């Protein structure tokens, strides 16, 4: 039987009894992205959305035994290191991973303070983290962590200091910035790449750092380049914030059960995702009423444009586009979302596929290319990210009453 290789991602981190961060967040993330999670647990914590109530470190010898057992039997594609538990364990992990001689990518998430504000690493452990940075393919500190690690009040200067000191790239995450605009920056020896975004207003943000670093490890382990892995992992976290189920009285966990439709799976040659269909009609009100009555959730209502979009149970979206003056509804459009939109379209155009236009930004915040199949049906290759299910004009809960 011909089986597709499944990337194995080893996550070395602490356990979160509330399930929102740590090993639990890593396992959920890696699994949702189509890879296999293997684990080495460094500490057991008693915590929930309100805070950390107790920490019990796992002996370093047991942590190393877990790592060795996994590496001896599984073809590990990438390793993620989160909470380490103690300075001694941190150094022991770094020494063991150094023996891999750079053959496996290592993503280091320096877990110092929990989302609720509880400290998870003492000063000695913070100092020992430098040994992990020495062997890291990437480290992913947030702004307060960079300040703690370097003493620099300017996070960019601190990140540059870490790169200069340890020689490995740093992804400086900006979720702790003030204001609506956010930016994450990949800082390398000779280059800075930034990603811009807007704040998603929610208190349910427990485990964002764990989820981000685990997703990067999953994508890198699947063969995706570092910049694209960061881009897709960021979208995974953003969609998790949008989808947060609202559990707990404090900082609740992300919701990641339906995100595969939005960011795809690990691997470089993943097929485009069929997650959006559009049909046409002549009577907007009747079309909207019909699809709402059969159980679809309307998320865009634009009667001026005779356009509505719905969300299905699995996260795919479905649209109707009406023209009251048309004698019959005769067009059908199918949408395939591609993470590698531009390079895919360029390659397909060279191979002779008849594109009506290449990738272009649209007012509805999608980037799409259009072509037709041999029967004349319209086919879109596109990239929408969170704007497919969570556009700025997404209907609120109070707009979802069933039409009378």
CSV table of N, CA and C in Angstrom, one decimal, residues 84-88 90-91 108 110-113 119-133 141 144-151 162 165-166:
chain,number,residue,atom,x,y,z
A,84,UNK,N,10.7,24.0,30.1
A,84,UNK,CA,11.7,23.0,30.4
A,84,UNK,C,11.7,22.6,31.8
A,85,UNK,N,11.2,23.4,32.7
A,85,UNK,CA,11.0,22.9,34.1
A,85,UNK,C,12.1,23.4,35.1
A,86,UNK,N,13.3,23.4,34.6
A,86,UNK,CA,14.4,23.8,35.5
A,86,UNK,C,15.7,24.1,34.7
A,87,UNK,N,16.6,24.8,35.3
A,87,UNK,CA,17.9,25.1,34.6
A,87,UNK,C,18.6,23.8,34.3
A,88,UNK,N,18.7,22.9,35.2
A,88,UNK,CA,19.4,21.6,35.0
A,88,UNK,C,18.8,20.9,33.8
A,90,UNK,N,17.0,22.1,31.4
A,90,UNK,CA,17.2,22.9,30.2
A,90,UNK,C,18.6,22.6,29.6
A,91,UNK,N,19.6,22.6,30.4
A,91,UNK,CA,21.0,22.3,29.9
A,91,UNK,C,21.1,20.8,29.4
A,108,UNK,N,12.4,26.7,19.3
A,108,UNK,CA,12.4,27.0,20.8
A,108,UNK,C,11.5,28.1,21.2
A,110,UNK,N,10.6,30.1,24.3
A,110,UNK,CA,11.1,30.3,25.7
A,110,UNK,C,9.9,30.6,26.6
A,111,UNK,N,9.3,29.6,27.2
A,111,UNK,CA,8.2,29.8,28.1
A,111,UNK,C,8.7,30.3,29.4
A,112,UNK,N,8.4,31.6,29.7
A,112,UNK,CA,8.9,32.2,30.9
A,112,UNK,C,7.7,32.6,31.8
A,113,UNK,N,6.7,33.2,31.2
A,113,UNK,CA,5.5,33.7,32.0
A,113,UNK,C,4.3,33.2,31.3
A,119,UNK,N,4.7,33.1,36.7
A,119,UNK,CA,6.1,32.9,36.2
A,119,UNK,C,6.3,31.4,36.1
A,120,UNK,N,6.8,30.9,35.0
A,120,UNK,CA,7.1,29.5,34.8
A,120,UNK,C,8.6,29.1,34.7
A,121,UNK,N,9.4,30.1,34.8
A,121,UNK,CA,10.9,29.9,34.8
A,121,UNK,C,11.6,30.8,35.7
A,122,UNK,N,12.5,30.3,36.6
A,122,UNK,CA,13.2,31.1,37.4
A,122,UNK,C,14.4,31.7,36.7
A,123,UNK,N,15.2,32.6,37.4
A,123,UNK,CA,16.3,33.3,36.8
A,123,UNK,C,17.3,32.3,36.2
A,124,UNK,N,17.6,31.3,36.9
A,124,UNK,CA,18.6,30.3,36.5
A,124,UNK,C,18.2,29.6,35.2
A,125,UNK,N,16.9,29.3,35.1
A,125,UNK,CA,16.3,28.7,33.9
A,125,UNK,C,16.4,29.6,32.7
A,126,UNK,N,16.0,30.9,33.0
A,126,UNK,CA,16.1,31.9,31.9
A,126,UNK,C,17.5,32.0,31.4
A,127,UNK,N,18.5,32.0,32.3
A,127,UNK,CA,19.9,32.1,31.8
A,127,UNK,C,20.3,30.8,31.0
A,128,UNK,N,19.8,29.7,31.4
A,128,UNK,CA,20.1,28.4,30.8
A,128,UNK,C,19.5,28.3,29.4
A,129,UNK,N,18.4,29.1,29.1
A,129,UNK,CA,17.8,29.0,27.8
A,129,UNK,C,18.7,29.4,26.7
A,130,UNK,N,19.8,30.2,27.0
A,130,UNK,CA,20.8,30.5,26.0
A,130,UNK,C,21.4,29.3,25.3
A,131,UNK,N,21.5,28.2,26.0
A,131,UNK,CA,22.1,27.0,25.4
A,131,UNK,C,21.1,26.4,24.4
A,132,UNK,N,19.8,26.5,24.6
A,132,UNK,CA,18.9,26.1,23.6
A,132,UNK,C,18.9,27.0,22.4
A,133,UNK,N,19.0,28.3,22.6
A,133,UNK,CA,19.1,29.2,21.5
A,133,UNK,C,20.3,28.9,20.6
A,141,UNK,N,10.3,34.2,21.0
A,141,UNK,CA,9.9,34.9,22.2
A,141,UNK,C,8.9,36.0,21.9
A,144,UNK,N,7.7,40.8,26.0
A,144,UNK,CA,8.1,40.7,27.4
A,144,UNK,C,9.2,39.7,27.7
A,145,UNK,N,9.2,38.6,27.0
A,145,UNK,CA,10.2,37.6,27.1
A,145,UNK,C,11.6,38.1,26.6
A,146,UNK,N,11.6,38.8,25.5
A,146,UNK,CA,12.8,39.4,25.0
A,146,UNK,C,13.4,40.3,26.0
A,147,UNK,N,12.6,41.1,26.6
A,147,UNK,CA,13.0,42.1,27.7
A,147,UNK,C,13.6,41.3,28.8
A,148,UNK,N,13.0,40.2,29.2
A,148,UNK,CA,13.5,39.4,30.4
A,148,UNK,C,14.8,38.8,30.0
A,149,UNK,N,14.9,38.3,28.7
A,149,UNK,CA,16.1,37.5,28.3
A,149,UNK,C,17.3,38.4,28.1
A,150,UNK,N,17.1,39.7,27.7
A,150,UNK,CA,18.2,40.6,27.4
A,150,UNK,C,18.4,41.8,28.2
A,151,UNK,N,17.3,42.2,28.9
A,151,UNK,CA,17.4,43.5,29.7
A,151,UNK,C,17.2,44.7,28.8
A,162,UNK,N,19.8,38.9,20.7
A,162,UNK,CA,19.8,37.4,20.8
A,162,UNK,C,20.3,36.8,19.5
A,165,UNK,N,24.1,37.2,19.6
A,165,UNK,CA,24.7,36.4,20.7
A,165,UNK,C,24.7,34.9,20.4
A,166,UNK,N,23.6,34.4,19.7
A,166,UNK,CA,23.4,32.9,19.6
A,166,UNK,C,23.5,32.5,18.1
